Structure formats: C-alpha cells, structure tokens
Tab-separated table of C-alpha atoms in Angstrom:
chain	number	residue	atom	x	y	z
J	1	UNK	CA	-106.835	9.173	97.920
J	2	UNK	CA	-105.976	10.252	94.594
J	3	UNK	CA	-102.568	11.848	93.645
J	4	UNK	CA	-101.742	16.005	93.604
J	5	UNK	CA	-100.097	17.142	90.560
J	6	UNK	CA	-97.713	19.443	91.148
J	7	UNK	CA	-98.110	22.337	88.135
J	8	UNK	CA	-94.935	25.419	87.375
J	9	UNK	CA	-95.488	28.175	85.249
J	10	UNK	CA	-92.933	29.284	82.220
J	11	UNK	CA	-93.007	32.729	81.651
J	12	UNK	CA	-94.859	35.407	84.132
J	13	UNK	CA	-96.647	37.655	81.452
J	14	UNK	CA	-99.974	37.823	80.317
J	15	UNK	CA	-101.562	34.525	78.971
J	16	UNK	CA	-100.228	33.047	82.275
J	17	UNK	CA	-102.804	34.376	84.719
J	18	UNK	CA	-105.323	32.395	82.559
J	19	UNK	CA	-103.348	28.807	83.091
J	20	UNK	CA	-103.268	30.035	87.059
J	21	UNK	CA	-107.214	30.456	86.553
J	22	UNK	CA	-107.687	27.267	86.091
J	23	UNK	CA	-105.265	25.076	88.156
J	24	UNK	CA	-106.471	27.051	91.177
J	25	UNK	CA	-110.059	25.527	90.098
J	26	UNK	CA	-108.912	22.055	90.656
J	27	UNK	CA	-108.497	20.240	93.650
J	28	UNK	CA	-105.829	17.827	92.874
J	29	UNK	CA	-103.041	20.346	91.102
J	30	UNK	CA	-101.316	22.601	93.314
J	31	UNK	CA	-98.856	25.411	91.693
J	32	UNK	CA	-95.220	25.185	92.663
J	33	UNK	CA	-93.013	27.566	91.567
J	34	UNK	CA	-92.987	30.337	88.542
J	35	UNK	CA	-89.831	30.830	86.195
J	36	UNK	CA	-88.837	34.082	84.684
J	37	UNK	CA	-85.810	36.197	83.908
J	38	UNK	CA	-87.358	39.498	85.255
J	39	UNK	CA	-87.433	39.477	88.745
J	40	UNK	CA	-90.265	41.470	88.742
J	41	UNK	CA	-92.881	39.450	86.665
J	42	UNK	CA	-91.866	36.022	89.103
J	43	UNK	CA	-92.693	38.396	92.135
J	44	UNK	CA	-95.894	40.025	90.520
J	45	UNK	CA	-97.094	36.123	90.405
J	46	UNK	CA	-95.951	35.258	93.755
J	47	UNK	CA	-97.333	37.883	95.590
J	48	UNK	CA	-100.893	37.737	93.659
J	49	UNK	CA	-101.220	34.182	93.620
J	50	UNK	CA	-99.208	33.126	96.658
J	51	UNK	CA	-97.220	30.639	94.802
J	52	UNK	CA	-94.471	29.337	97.186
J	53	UNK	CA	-91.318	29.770	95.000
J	54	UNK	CA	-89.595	31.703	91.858
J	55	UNK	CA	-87.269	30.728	89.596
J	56	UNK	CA	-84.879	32.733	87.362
J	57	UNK	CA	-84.194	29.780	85.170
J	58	UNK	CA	-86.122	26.620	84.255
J	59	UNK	CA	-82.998	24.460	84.554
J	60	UNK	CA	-83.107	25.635	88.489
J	61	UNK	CA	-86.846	24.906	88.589
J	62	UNK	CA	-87.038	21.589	87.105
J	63	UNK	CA	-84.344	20.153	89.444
J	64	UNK	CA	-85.449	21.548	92.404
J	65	UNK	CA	-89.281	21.146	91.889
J	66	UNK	CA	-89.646	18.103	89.803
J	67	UNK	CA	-92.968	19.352	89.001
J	68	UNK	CA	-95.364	16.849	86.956
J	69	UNK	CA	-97.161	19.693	85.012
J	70	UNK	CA	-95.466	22.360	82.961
J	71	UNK	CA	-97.012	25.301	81.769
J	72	UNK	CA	-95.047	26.815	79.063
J	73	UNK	CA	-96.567	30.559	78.737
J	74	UNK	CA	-93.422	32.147	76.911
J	75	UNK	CA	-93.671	34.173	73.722
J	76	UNK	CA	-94.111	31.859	70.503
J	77	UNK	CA	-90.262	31.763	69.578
J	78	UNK	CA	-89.375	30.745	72.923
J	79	UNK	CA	-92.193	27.385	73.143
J	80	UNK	CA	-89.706	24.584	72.089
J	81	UNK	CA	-86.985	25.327	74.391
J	82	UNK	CA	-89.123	25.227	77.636
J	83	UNK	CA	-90.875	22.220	76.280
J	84	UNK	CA	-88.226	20.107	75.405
J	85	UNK	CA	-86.645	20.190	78.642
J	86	UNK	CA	-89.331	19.907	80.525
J	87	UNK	CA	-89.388	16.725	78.033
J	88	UNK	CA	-86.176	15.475	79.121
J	89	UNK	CA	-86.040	15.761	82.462
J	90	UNK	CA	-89.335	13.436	82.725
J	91	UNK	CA	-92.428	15.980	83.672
J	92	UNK	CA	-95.644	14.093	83.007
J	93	UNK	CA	-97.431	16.881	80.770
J	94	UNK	CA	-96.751	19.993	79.397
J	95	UNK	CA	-99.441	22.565	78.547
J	96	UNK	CA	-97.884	24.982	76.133
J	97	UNK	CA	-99.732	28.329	75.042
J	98	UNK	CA	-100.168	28.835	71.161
J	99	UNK	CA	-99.119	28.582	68.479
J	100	UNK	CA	-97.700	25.633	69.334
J	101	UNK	CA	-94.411	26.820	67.492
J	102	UNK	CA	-93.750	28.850	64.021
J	103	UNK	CA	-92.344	26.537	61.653
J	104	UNK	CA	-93.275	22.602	60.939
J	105	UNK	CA	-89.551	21.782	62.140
J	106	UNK	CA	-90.106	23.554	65.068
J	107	UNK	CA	-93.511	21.534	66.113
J	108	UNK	CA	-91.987	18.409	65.113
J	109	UNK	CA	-89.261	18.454	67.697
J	110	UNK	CA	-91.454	19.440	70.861
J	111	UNK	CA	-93.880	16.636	69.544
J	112	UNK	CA	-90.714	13.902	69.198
J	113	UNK	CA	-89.168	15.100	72.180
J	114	UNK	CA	-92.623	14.741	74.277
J	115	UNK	CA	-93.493	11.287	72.261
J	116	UNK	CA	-89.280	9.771	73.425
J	117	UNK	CA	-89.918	11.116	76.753
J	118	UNK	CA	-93.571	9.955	77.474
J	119	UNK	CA	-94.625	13.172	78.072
J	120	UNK	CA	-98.126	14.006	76.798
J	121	UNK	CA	-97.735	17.299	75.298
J	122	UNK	CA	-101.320	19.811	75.056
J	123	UNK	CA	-101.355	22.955	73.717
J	124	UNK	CA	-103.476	25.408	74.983
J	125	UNK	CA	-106.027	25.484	72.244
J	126	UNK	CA	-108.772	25.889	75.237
J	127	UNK	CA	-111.615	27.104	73.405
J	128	UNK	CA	-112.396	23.499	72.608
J	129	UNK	CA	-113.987	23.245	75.946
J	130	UNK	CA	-116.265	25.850	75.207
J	131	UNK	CA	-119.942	25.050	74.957
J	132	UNK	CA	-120.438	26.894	71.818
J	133	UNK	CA	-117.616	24.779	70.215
J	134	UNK	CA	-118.773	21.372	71.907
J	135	UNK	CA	-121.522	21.398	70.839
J	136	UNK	CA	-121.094	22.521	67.179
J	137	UNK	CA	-119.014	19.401	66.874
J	138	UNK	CA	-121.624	17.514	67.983
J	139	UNK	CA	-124.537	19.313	65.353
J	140	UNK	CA	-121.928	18.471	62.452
J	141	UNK	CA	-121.403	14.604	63.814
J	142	UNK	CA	-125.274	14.264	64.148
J	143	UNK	CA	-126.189	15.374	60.633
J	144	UNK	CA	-127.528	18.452	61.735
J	145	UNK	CA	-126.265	20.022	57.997
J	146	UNK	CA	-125.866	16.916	56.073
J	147	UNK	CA	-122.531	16.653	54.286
J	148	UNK	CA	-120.248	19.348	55.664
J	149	UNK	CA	-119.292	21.486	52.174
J	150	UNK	CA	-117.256	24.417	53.105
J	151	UNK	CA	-116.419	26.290	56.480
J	152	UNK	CA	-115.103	30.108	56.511
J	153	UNK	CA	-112.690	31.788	59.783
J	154	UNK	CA	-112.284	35.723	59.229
J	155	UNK	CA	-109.352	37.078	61.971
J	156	UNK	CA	-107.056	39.776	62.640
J	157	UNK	CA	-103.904	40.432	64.192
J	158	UNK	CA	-101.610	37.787	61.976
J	159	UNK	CA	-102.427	34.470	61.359
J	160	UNK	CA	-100.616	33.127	63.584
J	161	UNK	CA	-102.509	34.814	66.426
J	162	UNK	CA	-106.117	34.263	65.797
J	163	UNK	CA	-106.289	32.033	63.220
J	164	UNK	CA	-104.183	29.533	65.515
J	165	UNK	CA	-107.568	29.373	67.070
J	166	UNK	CA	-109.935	29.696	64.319
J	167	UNK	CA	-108.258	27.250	62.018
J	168	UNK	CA	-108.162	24.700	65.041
J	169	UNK	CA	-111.624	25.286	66.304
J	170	UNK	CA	-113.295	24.317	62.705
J	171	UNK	CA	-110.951	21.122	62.328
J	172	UNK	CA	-112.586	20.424	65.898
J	173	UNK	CA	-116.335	20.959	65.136
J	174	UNK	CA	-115.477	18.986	61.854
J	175	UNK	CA	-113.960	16.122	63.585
J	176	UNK	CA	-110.433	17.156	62.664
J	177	UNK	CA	-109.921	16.201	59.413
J	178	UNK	CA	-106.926	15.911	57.505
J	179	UNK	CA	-105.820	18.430	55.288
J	180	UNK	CA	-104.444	17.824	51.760
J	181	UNK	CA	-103.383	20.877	50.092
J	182	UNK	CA	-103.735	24.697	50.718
J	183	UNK	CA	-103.824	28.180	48.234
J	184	UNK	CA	-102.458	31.463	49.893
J	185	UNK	CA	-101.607	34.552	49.273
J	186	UNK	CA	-99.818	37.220	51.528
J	187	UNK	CA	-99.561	41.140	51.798
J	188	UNK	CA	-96.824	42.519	53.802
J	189	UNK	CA	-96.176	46.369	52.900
J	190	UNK	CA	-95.251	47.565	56.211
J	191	UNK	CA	-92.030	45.861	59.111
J	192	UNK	CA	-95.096	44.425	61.309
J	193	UNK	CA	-94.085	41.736	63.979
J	194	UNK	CA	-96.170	39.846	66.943
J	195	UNK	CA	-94.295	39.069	70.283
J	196	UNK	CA	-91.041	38.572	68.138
J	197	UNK	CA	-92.467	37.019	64.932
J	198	UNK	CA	-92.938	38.830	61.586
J	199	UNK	CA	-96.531	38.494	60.661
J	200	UNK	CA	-98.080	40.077	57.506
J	201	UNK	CA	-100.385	42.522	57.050
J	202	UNK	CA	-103.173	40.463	55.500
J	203	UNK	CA	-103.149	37.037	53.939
J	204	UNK	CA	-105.685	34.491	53.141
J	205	UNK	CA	-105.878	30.359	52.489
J	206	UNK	CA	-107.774	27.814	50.821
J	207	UNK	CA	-107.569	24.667	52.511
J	208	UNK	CA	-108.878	21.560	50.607
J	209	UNK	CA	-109.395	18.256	53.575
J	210	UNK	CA	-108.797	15.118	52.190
J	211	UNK	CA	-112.654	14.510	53.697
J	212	UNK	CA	-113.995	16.694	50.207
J	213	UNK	CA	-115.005	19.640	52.164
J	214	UNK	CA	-113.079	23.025	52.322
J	215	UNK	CA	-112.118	26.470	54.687
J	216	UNK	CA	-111.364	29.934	53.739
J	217	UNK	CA	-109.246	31.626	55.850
J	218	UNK	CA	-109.083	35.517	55.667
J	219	UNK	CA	-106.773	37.369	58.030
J	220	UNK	CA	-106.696	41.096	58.360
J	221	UNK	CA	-108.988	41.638	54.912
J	222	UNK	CA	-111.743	42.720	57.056
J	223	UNK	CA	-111.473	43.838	60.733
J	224	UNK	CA	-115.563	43.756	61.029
J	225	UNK	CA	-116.966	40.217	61.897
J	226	UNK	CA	-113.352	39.271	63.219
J	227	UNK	CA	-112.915	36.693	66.118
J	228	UNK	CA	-110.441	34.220	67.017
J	229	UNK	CA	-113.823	32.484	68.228
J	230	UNK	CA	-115.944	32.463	65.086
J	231	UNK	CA	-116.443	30.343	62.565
J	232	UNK	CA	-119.289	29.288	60.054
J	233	UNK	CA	-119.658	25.976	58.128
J	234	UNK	CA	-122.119	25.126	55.295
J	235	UNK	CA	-123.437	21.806	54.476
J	236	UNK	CA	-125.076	19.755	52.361
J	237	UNK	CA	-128.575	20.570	54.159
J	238	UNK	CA	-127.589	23.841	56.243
J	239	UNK	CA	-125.623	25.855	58.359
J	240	UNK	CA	-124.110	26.581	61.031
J	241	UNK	CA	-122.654	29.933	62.495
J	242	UNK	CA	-120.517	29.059	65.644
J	243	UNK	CA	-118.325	30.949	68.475
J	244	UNK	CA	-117.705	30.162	71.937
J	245	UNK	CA	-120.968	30.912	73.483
J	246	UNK	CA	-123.477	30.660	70.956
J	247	UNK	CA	-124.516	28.632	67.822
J	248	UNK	CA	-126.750	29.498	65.274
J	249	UNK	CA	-128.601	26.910	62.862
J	250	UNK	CA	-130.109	26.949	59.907
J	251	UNK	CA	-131.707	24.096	58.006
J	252	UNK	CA	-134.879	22.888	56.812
J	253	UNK	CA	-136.749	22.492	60.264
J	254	UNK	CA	-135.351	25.402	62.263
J	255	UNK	CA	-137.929	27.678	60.906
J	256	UNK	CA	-134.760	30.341	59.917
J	257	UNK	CA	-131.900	30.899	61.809
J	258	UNK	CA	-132.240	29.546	65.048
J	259	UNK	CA	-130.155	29.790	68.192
J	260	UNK	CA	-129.140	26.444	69.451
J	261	UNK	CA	-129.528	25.943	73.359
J	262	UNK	CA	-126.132	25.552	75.233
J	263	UNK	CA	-127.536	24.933	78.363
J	264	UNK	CA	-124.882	27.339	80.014
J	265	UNK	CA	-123.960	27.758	83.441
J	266	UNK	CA	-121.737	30.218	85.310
J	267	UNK	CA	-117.993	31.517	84.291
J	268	UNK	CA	-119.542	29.467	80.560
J	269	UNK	CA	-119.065	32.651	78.906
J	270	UNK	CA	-115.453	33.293	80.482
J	271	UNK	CA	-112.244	32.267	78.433
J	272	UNK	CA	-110.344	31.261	80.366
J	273	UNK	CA	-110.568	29.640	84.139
J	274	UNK	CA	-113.342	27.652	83.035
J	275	UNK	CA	-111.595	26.031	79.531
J	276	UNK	CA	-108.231	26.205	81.053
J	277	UNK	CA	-108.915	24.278	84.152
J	278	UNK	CA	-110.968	21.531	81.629
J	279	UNK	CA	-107.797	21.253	79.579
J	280	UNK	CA	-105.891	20.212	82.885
J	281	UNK	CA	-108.614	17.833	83.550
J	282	UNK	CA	-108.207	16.381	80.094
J	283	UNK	CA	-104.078	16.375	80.476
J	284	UNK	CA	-104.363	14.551	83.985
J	285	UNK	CA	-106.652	11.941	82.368
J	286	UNK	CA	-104.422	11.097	79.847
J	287	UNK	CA	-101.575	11.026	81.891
J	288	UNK	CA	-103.683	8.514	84.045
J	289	UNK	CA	-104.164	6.176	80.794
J	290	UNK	CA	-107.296	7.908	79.340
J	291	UNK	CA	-107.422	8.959	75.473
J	292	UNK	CA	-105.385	11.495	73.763
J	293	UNK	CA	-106.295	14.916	74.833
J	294	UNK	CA	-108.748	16.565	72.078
J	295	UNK	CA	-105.929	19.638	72.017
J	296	UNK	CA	-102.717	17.303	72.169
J	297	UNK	CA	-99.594	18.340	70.180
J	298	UNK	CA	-100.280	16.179	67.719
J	299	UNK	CA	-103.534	17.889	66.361
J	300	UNK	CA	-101.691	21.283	66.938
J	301	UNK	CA	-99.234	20.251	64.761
J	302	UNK	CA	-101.960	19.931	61.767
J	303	UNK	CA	-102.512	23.575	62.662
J	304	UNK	CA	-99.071	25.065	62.685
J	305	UNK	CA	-98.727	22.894	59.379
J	306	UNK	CA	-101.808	24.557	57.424
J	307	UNK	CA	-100.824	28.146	58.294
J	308	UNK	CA	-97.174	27.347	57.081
J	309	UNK	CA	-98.724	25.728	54.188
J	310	UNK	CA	-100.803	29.343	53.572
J	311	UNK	CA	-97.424	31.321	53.945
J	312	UNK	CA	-95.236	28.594	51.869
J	313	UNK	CA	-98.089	29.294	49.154
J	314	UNK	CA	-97.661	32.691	48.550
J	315	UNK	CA	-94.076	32.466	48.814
J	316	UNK	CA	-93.888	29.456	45.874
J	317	UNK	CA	-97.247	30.883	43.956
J	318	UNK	CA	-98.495	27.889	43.979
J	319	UNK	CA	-101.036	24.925	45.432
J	320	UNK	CA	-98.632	23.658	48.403
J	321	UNK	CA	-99.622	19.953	48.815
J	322	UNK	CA	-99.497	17.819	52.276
J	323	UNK	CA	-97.397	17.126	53.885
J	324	UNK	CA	-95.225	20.706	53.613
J	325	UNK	CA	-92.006	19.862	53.051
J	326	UNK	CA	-90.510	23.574	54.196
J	327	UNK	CA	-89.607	23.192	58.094
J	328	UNK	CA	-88.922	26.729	58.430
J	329	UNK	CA	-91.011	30.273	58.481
J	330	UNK	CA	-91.906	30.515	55.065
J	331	UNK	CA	-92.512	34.266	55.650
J	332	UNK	CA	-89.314	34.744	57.336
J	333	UNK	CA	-87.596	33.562	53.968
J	334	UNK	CA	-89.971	35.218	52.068
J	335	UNK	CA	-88.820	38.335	53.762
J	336	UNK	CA	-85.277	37.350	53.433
J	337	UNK	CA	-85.895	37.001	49.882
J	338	UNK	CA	-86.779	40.439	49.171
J	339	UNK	CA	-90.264	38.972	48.066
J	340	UNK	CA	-91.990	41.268	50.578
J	341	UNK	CA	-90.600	44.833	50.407
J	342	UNK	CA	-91.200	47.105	53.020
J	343	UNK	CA	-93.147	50.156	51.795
J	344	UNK	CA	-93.659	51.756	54.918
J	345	UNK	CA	-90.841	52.188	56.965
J	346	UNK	CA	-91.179	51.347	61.051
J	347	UNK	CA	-90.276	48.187	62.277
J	348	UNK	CA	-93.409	48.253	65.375
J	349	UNK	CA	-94.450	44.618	67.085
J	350	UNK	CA	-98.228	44.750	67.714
J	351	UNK	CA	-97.997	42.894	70.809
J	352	UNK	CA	-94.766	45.221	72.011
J	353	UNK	CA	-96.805	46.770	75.332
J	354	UNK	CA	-96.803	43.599	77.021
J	355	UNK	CA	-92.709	43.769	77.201
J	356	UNK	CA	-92.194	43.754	81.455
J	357	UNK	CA	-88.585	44.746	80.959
J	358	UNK	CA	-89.297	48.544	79.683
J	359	UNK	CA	-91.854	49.307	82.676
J	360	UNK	CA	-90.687	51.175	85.622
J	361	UNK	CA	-91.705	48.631	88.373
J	362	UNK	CA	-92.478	50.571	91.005
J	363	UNK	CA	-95.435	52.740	88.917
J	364	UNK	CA	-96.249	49.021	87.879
J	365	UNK	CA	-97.156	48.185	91.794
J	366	UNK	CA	-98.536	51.042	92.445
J	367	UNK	CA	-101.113	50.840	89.103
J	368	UNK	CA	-101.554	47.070	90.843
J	369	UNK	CA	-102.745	48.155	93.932
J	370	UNK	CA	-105.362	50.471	92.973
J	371	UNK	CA	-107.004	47.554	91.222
J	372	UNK	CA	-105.855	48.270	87.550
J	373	UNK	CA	-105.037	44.786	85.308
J	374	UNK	CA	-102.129	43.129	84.296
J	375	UNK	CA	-103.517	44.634	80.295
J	376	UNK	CA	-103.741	48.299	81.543
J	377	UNK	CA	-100.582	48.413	83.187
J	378	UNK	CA	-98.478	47.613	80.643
J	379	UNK	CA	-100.477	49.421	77.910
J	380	UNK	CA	-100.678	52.403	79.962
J	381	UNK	CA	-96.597	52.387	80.956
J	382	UNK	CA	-94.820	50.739	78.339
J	383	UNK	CA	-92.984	52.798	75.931
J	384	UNK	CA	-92.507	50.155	73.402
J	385	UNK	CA	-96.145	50.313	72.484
J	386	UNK	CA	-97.972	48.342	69.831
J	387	UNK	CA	-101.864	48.483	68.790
C-alpha cells in the first residue's frame, strides 16, 4: 500500500485555500494541522475544511505533527523563516507560495537550507501545470516557430506579483534558459507597497538568455492586455501567443492565427485545485526519487534573480550582468537612497484588505455563512483597504 503524506498549512489567508484545493484532490496526502497567529484565520480553516488541529506557532506544529509536507502560504517577507525550519527539523518537501523570496540572499538561504537538509523545496509557480503552458513548451521544443527570437510578458500590480509568474512561465515554455544580463528601468512617484513589500509604480526589463533569444518585461505601463498568465514569443518561423487555457499559432501552415487544441477536460480552466494538486504530485515524486520538480526552488531562484536584476538596473543605470551580485532589495535601497522620491504622499499597500487582524470577526462569520468568499469578506470589512 503506498505511504500517506501528511501536509500543514503556514499561514491561514488567502492563497491557502488554493494549496487545500488540491491536497484534498489526492488520495495519499491528508492535511494535519494549520498554523497562524490569529486565532481566527486557524479556526476559519478548521471549521471549513475540517482539518483536525491549529497551531499558533510553527515551532508547536512541527514538533507535534512531524508533518512530511509544508505549505508555506505566508506573505512574501515572511517565506524564508517558515521554510527554513521546516528545513531543519527534517520535513520531506516544502511547497512555498511566490515569490519565492525578495532579494537573491534571501532565495539562496531557503534553497541551501532545503539542499543541507534534503528537503526538496517547490514553489508554487502552479501555472506550469496548465494545459495552455504545457503545451506551449512543447510547440517551442518541436520547432513549431523555428529559432525562438524574442518573447514579451505585460503585468500589473508590481513585478513581483505577476511577473513572478509571467517571467517564470516563458523560461518554462522556452525550456528555462539561463539568463545573462538584464536592462531596467523603474518609476516610483507615489509610497505603494504589496503585502509588506515596496513595489513601484511601473518598471520594465530587458532580459538577454545566454541561449541568443530575449524577453521584455513591462509592468504597470499598460493595464490593457495584462495577465500574470500571458505571454507571447516570436521565432525564427512564427509565433506563438500563450496563457493558461489557450494557445494561439501562427506560422507558415496554420493558415493565420490558429488556436491550438488543448484537449481540455474539467476544472482545466480553474487555477488552482487542478495545478495545485499536480504540483503535489510532482513534489511526492521527487521525494520518492523521481526528477527535480519542473517548479523546484532552484528554477525559482532564476526568477527572483532576473526581477532583482530589473530593479538593481535602474538603481545602477546600467546593463546588470549574471550572476547579480546585490543580495538585497535593490528597490528597498533605492528608496533608502533617496533615488525614488515620493511625489504623492500616502503610504497605501495594494494588497492591505486581505489583513485578518483589522476585521471584526464576528461580521466575518456571519458574511461566511451566507455564502460570501474569503475575497469579499475582507474587501468588504477591512478598513485598511488597498485596490
């Protein structure tokens, strides 16, 4: 009979119910316990999910539950803490949500505390188990373009939001190349911040791979066409125009642009369960002695690395070549430099409805129970706002 992984949940907001999507689609992974500091997210999870036991702290939940999966759902400061330890005291894998962390030193220690440990370390760039991305990476491998030339992501909400995505989903359909030096530039007039992190208010990168080919990256330049799911890339012999669900081709015997058959089935179009639970699949098989996992820490890492690189960029005004040799969050010292002045005044996080601990909890179960989501809630109740 094969083995049950026993999975725990870091942090009780938001991206969480996803990762509890798609370990309850698996046979073999049951979920254990929750951890957070607000009583009231842990319960919310409990009582939706039935999940036996809460935990205030993760020290208390790792020595009590030994669990072999971690899910590490926190905010993006707060993603090496949980992972390390979950590192150190032995768990099997850890899923952590993205980006995998802001900074390159930051990255580097969850990757060389998983990699001392033997912990294989994922993080949760799921939309590479979408069909629309699967099978763009096959097109590109087949020749379907010729040569790949030069791929384009266009996002919103701070590069280190969507483009996390983007920016990993074309290395993907490209067969994750390396990248060997990067052009940015960065706008940031107004105090704007994302769960915690200063982001900018528009930026955009050149990336140059060391395979010849090259991606533009434009964040908040243009809000129409934005996705943290699109991408287009242009070969030698066509092109291709790619999100989750559908792909688009366009060479010399699709007669135009043609749409590419995904053969989709049910909960394909979803983001979430579906990609989640394949992730986990992915993790376990790896943990079992399979291959790296296609979204394993270290290709994450190549991520978090370019978007520093973009930052680092327009901080130096310069071409920033691989591998970045700043560790820390280039925009955080650009800030701290008085490179970026603040011309209008309002420090506001766009992210700041989804904080639990300014919503009255009562109105929050009440909202619950007539059928309203986790989304709605907080956007409806929480003072602290954001767009």
């Amino acid at each position: 009979m094969s083995k049950t992984y026993k999975a725990a949940i870091v942090g009780c907001g938001s991206i969480a119910h996803a990762h509890v999507d798609g370990y309850r689609l698996l046979d073999n992974v049951s979920i254990a316990a929750v951890v957070d500091p607000h009583e009231g997210a842990r319960q919310t999870y409990i009582d939706t999910y039935e999940i036996p036991r809460g935990y205030a702290t993760l020290e208390a939940m790792l020595e009590a539950e030994a669990p072999d999966i971690v899910s590490v759902c926190t905010w993006h400061l707060l993603h090496p803490e949980p992972t390390i330890a979950a590192a150190n005291a032995g768990v099997g894998g850890v899923i952590c949500e993205k980006p995998m962390a802001i900074g390159t030193g930051a990255a580097d220690s969850m990757v060389e505390a998983c990699e001392r440990s033997g912990t294989k370390l994922v993080i949760s760039h799921q939309r590479r188990f979408t069909p629309g991305w699967e099978r763009a990476r096959e097109l590109v491998a087949e020749g379907a373009i010729g040569e790949p030339v030069f791929a384009r992501n266009r996002v919103a909400e701070g590069l280190t939001n969507w483009a996390t995505h983007t920016i990993d989903g074309t290395r993907f359909a490209l067969g994750d190349p390396t990248p060997a030096w990067v052009f940015g530039a960065v706008e940031r007039k107004s105090d704007r911040y994302e769960r915690g992190v200063a982001i900018e208010d528009a930026c955009m990168g050149l990336v140059h791979f060391e395979e010849g080919f090259e991606l533009l990256v434009e964040s908040d330049l243009e809000r129409d066409g934005a996705s943290a799911g699109w991408f287009q890339i242009q070969g030698t012999e066509g092109v291709l125009d790619v999100n989750e669900t559908r792909v688009r081709l366009l060479n010399a015997g699709s007669g135009g642009w043609a749409d590419v058959d995904l053969n989709l089935q049910e909960g394909d179009a979803a983001i979430g369960g579906n990609t989640n639970a394949g992730q986990v699949r992915e993790l376990i098989a790896w943990m079992e002695g399979g291959p790296e996992h296609r979204g394993s820490g270290r290709q994450a890492r190549v991520t978090v690395e370019i978007m520093m690189a973009i930052y680092e960029s327009a901080r130096r005004h310069s071409v920033v070549r691989f591998p970045l040799r700043e560790k820390e969050y280039p925009l955080d010292l650009m800030i701290a430099e008085g490179k970026l002045p603040v011309e209008v005044e309002g420090e506001y996080d766009i992210r700041g409805f989804l904080r639990r601990d300014t919503v009255d909890e009562a109105e929050y179960k009440k909202l619950q129970a007539e059928g309203m989501s986790h989304h709605e809630i907080m956007r409806r109740l929480n003072p602290a706002g954001g767009g």
